[in-house]
Coordinates of N, CA, C and O in Angstrom, one line a residue:
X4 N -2.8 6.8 23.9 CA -2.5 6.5 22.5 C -3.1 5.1 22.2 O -3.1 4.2 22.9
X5 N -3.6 5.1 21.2 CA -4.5 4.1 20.9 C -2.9 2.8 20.3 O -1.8 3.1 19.8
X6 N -3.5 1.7 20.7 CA -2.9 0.5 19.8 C -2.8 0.7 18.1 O -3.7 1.2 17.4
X7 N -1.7 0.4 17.6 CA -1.8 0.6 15.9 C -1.7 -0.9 15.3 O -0.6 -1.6 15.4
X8 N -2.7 -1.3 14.7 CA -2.8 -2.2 13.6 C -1.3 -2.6 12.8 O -0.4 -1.8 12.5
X9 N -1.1 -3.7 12.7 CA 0.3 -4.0 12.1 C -0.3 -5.9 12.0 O -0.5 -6.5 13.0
X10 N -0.4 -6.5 10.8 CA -0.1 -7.6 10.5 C 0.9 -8.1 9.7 O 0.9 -7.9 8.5
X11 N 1.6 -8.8 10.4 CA 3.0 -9.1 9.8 C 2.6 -10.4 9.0 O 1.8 -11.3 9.3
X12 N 3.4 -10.2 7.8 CA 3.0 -11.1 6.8 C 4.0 -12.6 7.6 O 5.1 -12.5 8.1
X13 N 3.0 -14.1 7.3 CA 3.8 -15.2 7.6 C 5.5 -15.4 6.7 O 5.9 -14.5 5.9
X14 N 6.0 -16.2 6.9 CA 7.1 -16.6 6.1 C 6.7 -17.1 4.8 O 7.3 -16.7 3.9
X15 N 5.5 -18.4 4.6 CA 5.6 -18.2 3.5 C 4.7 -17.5 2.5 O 4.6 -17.6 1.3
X16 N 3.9 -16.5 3.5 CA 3.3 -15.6 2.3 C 4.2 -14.9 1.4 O 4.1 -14.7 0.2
X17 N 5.9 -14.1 2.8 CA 6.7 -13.5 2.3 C 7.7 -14.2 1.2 O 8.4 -13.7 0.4
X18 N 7.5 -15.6 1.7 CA 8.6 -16.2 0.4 C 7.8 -16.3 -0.8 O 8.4 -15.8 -1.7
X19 N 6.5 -17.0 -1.2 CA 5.3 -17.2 -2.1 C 5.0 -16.1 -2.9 O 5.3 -15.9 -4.1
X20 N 4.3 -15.2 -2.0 CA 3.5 -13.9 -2.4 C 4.5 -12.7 -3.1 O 4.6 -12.5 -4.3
X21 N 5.1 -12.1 -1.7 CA 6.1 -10.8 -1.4 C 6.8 -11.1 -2.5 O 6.8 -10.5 -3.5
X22 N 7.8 -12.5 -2.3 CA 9.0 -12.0 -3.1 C 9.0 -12.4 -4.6 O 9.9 -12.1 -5.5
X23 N 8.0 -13.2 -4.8 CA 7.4 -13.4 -6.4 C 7.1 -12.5 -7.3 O 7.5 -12.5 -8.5
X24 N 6.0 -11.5 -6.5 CA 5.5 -10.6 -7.1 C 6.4 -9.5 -7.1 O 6.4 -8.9 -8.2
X25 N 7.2 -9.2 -6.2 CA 8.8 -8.3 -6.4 C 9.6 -8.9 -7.6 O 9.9 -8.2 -8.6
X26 N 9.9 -10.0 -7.5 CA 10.9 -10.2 -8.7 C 10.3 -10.1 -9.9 O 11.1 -9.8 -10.8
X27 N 9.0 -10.1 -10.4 CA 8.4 -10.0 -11.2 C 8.1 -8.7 -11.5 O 8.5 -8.5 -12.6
X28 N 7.7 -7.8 -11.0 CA 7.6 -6.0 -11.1 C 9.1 -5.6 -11.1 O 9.4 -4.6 -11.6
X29 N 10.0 -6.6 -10.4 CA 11.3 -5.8 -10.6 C 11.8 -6.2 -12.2 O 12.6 -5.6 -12.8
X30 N 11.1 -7.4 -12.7 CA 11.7 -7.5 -13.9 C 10.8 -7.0 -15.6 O 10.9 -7.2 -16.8
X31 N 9.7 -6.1 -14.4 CA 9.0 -5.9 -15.5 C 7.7 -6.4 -15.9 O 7.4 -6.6 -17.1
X32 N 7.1 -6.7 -15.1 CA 5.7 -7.9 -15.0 C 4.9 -7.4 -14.3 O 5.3 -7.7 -13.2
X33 N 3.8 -6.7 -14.2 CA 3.4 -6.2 -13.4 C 1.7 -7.3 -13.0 O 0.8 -7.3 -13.9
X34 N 1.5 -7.8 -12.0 CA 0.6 -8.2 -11.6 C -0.6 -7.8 -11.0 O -0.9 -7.8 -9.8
X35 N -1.5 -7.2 -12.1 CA -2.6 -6.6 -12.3 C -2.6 -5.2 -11.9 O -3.6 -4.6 -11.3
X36 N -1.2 -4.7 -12.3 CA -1.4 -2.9 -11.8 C -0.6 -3.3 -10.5 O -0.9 -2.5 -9.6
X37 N 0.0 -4.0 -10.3 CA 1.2 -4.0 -9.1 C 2.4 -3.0 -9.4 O 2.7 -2.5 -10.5
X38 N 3.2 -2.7 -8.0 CA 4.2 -1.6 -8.8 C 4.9 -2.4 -7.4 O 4.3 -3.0 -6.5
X39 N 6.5 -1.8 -7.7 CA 7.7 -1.8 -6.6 C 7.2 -0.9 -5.9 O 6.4 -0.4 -6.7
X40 N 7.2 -0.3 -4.7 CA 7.2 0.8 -3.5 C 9.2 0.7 -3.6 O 9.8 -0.4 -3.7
X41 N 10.0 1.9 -3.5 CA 10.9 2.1 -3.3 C 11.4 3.4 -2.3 O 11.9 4.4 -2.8
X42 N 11.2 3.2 -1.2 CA 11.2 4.4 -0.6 C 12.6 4.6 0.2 O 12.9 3.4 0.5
X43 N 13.4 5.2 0.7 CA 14.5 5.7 1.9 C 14.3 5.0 3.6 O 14.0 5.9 4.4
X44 N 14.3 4.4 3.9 CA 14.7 3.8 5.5 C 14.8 5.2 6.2 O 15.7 6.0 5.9
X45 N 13.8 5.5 7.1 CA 13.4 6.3 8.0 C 15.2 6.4 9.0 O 15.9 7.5 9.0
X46 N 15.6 5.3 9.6 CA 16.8 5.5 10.0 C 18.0 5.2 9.4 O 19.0 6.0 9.5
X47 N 18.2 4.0 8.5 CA 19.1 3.9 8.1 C 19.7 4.4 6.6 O 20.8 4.1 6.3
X48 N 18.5 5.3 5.7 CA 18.4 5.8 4.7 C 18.6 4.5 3.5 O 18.3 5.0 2.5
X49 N 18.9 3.6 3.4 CA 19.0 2.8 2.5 C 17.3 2.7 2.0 O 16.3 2.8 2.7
X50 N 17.5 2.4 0.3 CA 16.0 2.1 -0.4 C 15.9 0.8 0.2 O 16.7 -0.1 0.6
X51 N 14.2 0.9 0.1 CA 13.8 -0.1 1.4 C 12.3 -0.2 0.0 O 11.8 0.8 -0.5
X52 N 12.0 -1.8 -0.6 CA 11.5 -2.5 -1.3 C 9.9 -3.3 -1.0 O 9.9 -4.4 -0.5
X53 N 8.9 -2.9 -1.3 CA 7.9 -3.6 -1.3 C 7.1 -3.1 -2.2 O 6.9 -1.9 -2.5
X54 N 6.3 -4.7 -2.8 CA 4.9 -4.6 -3.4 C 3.8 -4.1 -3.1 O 3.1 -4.5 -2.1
X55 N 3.6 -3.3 -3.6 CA 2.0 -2.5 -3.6 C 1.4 -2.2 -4.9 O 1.8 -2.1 -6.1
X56 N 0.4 -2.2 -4.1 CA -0.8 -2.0 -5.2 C -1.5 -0.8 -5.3 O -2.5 -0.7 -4.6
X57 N -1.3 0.4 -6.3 CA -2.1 1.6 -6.3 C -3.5 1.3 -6.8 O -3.8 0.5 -7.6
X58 N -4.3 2.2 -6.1 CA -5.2 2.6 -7.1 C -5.6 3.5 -7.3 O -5.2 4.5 -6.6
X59 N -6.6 3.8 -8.5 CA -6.8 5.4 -8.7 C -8.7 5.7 -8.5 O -9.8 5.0 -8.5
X60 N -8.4 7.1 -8.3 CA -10.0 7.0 -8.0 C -10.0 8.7 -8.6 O -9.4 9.7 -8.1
X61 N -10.7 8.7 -9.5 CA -10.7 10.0 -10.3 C -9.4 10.3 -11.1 O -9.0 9.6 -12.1
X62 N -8.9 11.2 -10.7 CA -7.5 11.9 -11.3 C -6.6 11.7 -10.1 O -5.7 12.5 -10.1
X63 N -6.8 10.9 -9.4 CA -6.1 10.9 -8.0 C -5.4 9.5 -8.0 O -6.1 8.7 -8.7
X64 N -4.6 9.1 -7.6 CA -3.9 7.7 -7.3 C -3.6 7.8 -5.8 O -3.4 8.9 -5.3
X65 N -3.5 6.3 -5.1 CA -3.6 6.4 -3.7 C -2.7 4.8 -3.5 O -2.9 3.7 -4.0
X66 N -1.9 5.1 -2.8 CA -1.8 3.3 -1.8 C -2.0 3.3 -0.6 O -1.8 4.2 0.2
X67 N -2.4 2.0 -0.4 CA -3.5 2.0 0.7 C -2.8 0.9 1.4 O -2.4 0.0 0.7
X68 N -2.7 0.8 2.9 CA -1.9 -0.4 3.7 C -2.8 -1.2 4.2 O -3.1 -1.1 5.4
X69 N -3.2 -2.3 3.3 CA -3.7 -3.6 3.6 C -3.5 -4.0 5.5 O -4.2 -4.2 6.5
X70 N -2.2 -3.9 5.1 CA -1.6 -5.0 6.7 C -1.3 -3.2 8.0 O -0.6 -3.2 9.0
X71 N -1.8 -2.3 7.6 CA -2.0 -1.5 8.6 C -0.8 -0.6 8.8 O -0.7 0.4 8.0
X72 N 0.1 -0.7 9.6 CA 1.3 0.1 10.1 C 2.7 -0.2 10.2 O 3.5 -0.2 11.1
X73 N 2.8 -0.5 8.4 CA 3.8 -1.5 7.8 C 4.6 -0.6 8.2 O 4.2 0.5 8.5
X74 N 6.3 -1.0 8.0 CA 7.9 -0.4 7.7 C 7.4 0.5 6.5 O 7.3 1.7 6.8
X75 N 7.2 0.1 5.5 CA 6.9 1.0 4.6 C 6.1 2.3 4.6 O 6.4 3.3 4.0
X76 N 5.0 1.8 5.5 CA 3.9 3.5 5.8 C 5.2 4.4 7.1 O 5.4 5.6 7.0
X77 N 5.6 3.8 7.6 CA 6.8 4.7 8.5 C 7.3 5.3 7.8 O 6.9 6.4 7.8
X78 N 8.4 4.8 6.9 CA 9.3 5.3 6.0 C 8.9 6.2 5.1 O 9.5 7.2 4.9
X79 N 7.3 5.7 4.4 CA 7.0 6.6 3.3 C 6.5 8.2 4.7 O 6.9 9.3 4.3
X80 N 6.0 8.1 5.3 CA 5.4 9.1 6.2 C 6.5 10.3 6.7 O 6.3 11.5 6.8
X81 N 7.8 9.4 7.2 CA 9.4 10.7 7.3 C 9.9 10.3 5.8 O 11.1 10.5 5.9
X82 N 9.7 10.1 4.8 CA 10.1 10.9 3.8 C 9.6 11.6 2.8 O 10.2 12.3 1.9
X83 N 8.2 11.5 2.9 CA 7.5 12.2 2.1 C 7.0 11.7 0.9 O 5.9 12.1 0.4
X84 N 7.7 10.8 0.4 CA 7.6 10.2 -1.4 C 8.7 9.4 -1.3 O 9.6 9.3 -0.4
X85 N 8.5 8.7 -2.3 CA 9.3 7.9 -2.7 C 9.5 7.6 -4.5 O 9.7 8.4 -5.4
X86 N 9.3 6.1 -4.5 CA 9.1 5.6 -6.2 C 8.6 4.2 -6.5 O 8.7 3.1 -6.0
X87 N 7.8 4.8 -7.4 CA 7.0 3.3 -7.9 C 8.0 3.1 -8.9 O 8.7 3.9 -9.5
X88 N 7.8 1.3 -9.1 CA 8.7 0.7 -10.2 C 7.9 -0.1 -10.8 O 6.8 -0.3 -10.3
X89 N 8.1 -0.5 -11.8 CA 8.1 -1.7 -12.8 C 8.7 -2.0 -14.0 O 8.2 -1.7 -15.1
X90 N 10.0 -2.9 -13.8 CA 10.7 -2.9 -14.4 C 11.8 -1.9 -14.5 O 12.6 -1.7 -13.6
X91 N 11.9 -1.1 -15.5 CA 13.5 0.0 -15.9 C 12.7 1.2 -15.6 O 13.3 2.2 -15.5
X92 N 11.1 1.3 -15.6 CA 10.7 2.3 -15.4 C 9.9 2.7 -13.7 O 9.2 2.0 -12.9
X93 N 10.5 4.1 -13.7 CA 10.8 4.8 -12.2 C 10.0 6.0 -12.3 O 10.3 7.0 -12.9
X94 N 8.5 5.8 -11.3 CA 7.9 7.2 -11.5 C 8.3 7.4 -9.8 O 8.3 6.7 -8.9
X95 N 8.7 8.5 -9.9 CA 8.7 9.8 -8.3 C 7.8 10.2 -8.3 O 7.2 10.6 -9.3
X96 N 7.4 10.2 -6.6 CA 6.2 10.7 -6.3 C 6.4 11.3 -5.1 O 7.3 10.9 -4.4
X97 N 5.4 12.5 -4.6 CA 5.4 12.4 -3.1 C 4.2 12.2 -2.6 O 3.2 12.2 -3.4
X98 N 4.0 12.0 -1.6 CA 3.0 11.6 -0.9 C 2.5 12.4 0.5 O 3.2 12.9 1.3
X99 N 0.7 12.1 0.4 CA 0.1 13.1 1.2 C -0.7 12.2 2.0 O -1.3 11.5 1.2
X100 N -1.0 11.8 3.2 CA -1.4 11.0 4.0 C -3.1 11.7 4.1 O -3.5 12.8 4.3
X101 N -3.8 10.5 3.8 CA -5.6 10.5 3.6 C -5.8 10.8 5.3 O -5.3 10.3 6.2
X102 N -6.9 12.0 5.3 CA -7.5 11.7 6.9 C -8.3 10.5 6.7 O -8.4 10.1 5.6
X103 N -8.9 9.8 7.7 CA -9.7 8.9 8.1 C -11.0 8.9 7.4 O -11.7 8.1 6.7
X104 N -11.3 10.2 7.7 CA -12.7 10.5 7.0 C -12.7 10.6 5.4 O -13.5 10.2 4.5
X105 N -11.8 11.1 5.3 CA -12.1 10.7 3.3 C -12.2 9.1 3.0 O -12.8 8.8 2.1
X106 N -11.4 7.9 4.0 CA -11.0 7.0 3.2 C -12.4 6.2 2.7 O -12.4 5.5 1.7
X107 N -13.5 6.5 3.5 CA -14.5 5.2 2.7 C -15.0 5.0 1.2 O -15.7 4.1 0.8
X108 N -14.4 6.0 0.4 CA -14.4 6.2 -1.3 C -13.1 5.3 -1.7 O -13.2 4.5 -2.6
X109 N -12.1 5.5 -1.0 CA -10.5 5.3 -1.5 C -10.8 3.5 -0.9 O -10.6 2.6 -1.7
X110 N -11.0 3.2 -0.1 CA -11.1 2.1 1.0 C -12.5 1.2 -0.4 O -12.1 0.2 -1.0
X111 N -13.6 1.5 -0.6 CA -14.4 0.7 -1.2 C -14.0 0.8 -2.7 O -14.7 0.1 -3.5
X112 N -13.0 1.4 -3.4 CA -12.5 1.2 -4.7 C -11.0 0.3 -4.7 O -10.7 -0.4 -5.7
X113 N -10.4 0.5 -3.5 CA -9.7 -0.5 -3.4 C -9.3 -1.6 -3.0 O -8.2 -2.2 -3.1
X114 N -11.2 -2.1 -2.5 CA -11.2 -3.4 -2.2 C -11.8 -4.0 -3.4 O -11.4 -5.1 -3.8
X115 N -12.9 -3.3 -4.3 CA -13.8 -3.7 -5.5 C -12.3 -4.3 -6.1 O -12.3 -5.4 -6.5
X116 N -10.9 -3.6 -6.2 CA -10.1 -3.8 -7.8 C -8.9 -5.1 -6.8 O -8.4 -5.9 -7.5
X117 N -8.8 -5.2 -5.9 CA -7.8 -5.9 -4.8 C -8.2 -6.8 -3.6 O -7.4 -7.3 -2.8
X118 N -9.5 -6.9 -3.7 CA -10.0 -7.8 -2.4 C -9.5 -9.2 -3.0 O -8.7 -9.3 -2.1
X119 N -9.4 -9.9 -3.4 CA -9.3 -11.2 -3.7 C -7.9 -11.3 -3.5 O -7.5 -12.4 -3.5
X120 N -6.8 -10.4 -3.3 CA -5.6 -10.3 -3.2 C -5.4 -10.2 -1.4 O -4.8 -11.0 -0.7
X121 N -6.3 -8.7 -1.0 CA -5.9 -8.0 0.2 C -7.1 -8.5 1.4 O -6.7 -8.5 2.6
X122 N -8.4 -8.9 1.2 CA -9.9 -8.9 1.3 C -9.5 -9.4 3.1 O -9.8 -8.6 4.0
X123 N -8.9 -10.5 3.6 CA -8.8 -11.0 4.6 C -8.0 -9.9 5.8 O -8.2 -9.8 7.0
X124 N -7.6 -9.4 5.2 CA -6.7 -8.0 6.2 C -7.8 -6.9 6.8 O -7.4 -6.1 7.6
X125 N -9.2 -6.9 6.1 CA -9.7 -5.7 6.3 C -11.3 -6.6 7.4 O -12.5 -6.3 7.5
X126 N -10.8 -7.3 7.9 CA -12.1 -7.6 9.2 C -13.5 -7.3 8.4 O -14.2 -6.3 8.6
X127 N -13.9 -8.7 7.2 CA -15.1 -8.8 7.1 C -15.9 -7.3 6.2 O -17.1 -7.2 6.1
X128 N -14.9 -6.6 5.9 CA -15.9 -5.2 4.8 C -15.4 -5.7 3.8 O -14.3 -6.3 3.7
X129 N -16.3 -5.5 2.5 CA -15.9 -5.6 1.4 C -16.3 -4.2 0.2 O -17.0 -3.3 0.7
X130 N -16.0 -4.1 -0.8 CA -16.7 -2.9 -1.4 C -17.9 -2.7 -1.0 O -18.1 -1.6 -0.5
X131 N -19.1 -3.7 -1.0 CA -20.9 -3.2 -0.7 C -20.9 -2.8 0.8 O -22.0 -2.5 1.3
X132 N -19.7 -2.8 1.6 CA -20.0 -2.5 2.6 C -20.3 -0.8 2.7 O -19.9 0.1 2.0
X133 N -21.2 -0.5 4.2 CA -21.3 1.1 4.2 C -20.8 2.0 4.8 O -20.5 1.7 5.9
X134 N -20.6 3.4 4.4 CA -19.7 4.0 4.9 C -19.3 4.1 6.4 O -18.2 4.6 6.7
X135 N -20.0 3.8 7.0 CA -19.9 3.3 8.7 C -19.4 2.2 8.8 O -18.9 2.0 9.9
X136 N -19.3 1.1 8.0 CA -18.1 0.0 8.2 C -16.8 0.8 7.7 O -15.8 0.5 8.3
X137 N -16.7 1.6 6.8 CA -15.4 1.8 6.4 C -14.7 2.7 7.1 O -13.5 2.7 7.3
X138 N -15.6 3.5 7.4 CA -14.8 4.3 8.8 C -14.5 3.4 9.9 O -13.7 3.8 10.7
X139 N -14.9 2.4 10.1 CA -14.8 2.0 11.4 C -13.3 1.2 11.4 O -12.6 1.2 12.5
X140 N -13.0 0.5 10.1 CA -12.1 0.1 9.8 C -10.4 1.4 9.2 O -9.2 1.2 9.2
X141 N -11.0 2.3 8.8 CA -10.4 3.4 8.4 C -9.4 3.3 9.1 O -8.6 2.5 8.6
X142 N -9.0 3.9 10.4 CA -8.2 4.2 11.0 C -6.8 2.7 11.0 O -5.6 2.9 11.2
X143 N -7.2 1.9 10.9 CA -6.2 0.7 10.7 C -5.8 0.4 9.2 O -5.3 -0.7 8.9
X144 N -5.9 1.1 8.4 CA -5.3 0.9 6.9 C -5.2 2.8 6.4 O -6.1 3.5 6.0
X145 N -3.7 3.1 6.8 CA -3.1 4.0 6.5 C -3.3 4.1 4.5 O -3.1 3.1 3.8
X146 N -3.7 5.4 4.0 CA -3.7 5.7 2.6 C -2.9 7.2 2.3 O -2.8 8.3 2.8
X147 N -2.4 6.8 1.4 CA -1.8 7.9 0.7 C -1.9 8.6 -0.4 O -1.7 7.9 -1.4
X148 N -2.3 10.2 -0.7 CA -1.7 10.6 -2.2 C -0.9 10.3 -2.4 O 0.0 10.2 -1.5
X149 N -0.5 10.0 -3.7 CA 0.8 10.2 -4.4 C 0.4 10.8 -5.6 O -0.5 10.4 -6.4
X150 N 1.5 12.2 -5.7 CA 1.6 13.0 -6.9 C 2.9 12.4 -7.7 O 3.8 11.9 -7.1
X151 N 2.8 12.5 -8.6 CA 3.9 12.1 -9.7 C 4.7 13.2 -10.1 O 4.4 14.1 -10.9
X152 N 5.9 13.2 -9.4 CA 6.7 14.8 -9.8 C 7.4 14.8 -11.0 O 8.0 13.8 -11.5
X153 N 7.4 16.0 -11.5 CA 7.7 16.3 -12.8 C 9.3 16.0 -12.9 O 9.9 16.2 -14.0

């Protein structure tokens, strides 16, 4: 089994960054297409809270894990879906896990709209990079469908 990617955010990215941009999308603010992630705790079932950033690429919307083989890609992976937030408003979704091979579309649209945000996490590719950098990178930044259920 291969090693899995996982960069844990410092303390004060998580106090600066994380919990800024949470209290802000939790109050309704959303920073630049930021949303809450609200998903169920894999063991302990409690809603379990982080910022992400979707994007969309056609008619499709996707999140994409910057820092690799977060709590969150676990959780969202044994439950299937979760919920984007911002503010009072709650979209449900479920979610479909990207093979590797699709991501170099989903991976170069999400760095063009979020690299200045996420860019340091992804080892030197940026959108001009070529589909043989993004695969190569692929397998360490977990992506997801998310459908928006009725």
């Amino acid at each position: 089994m291969t090693e899995q990617r996982y960069l844990k955010p410092g303390r004060i990215q998580v106090q600066l960054l994380h919990n800024a941009v949470g209290w802000l999308t939790r109050h309704g603010i959303s920073i630049a297409g930021s949303r809450e992630l609200a998903v169920r705790g894999r063991k302990s079932g409690e809603w379990r809270r982080n910022p992400v950033n979707p994007v969309t690429v056609g008619a499709q919307r996707f999140l994409v894990a910057p820092r690799g083989q977060t709590q969150w890609v676990r959780n969202l992976r044994a439950a299937g879906g979760g919920e984007l937030r911002v503010g009072n408003h709650i979209e449900r979704f479920t979610a479909q896990e990207v093979p590797d091979a699709e991501k170099p579309e989903l991976l170069r649209t999400y760095l063009a709209r979020w690299q200045w945000q996420v860019g340091a996490f992804f080892k030197g590719v940026n959108p001009n990079s070529s589909d043989e950098e993004l695969l190569r990178i692929a397998p360490d930044h977990p992506v997801f469908r998310i459908t928006e259920q009725a």
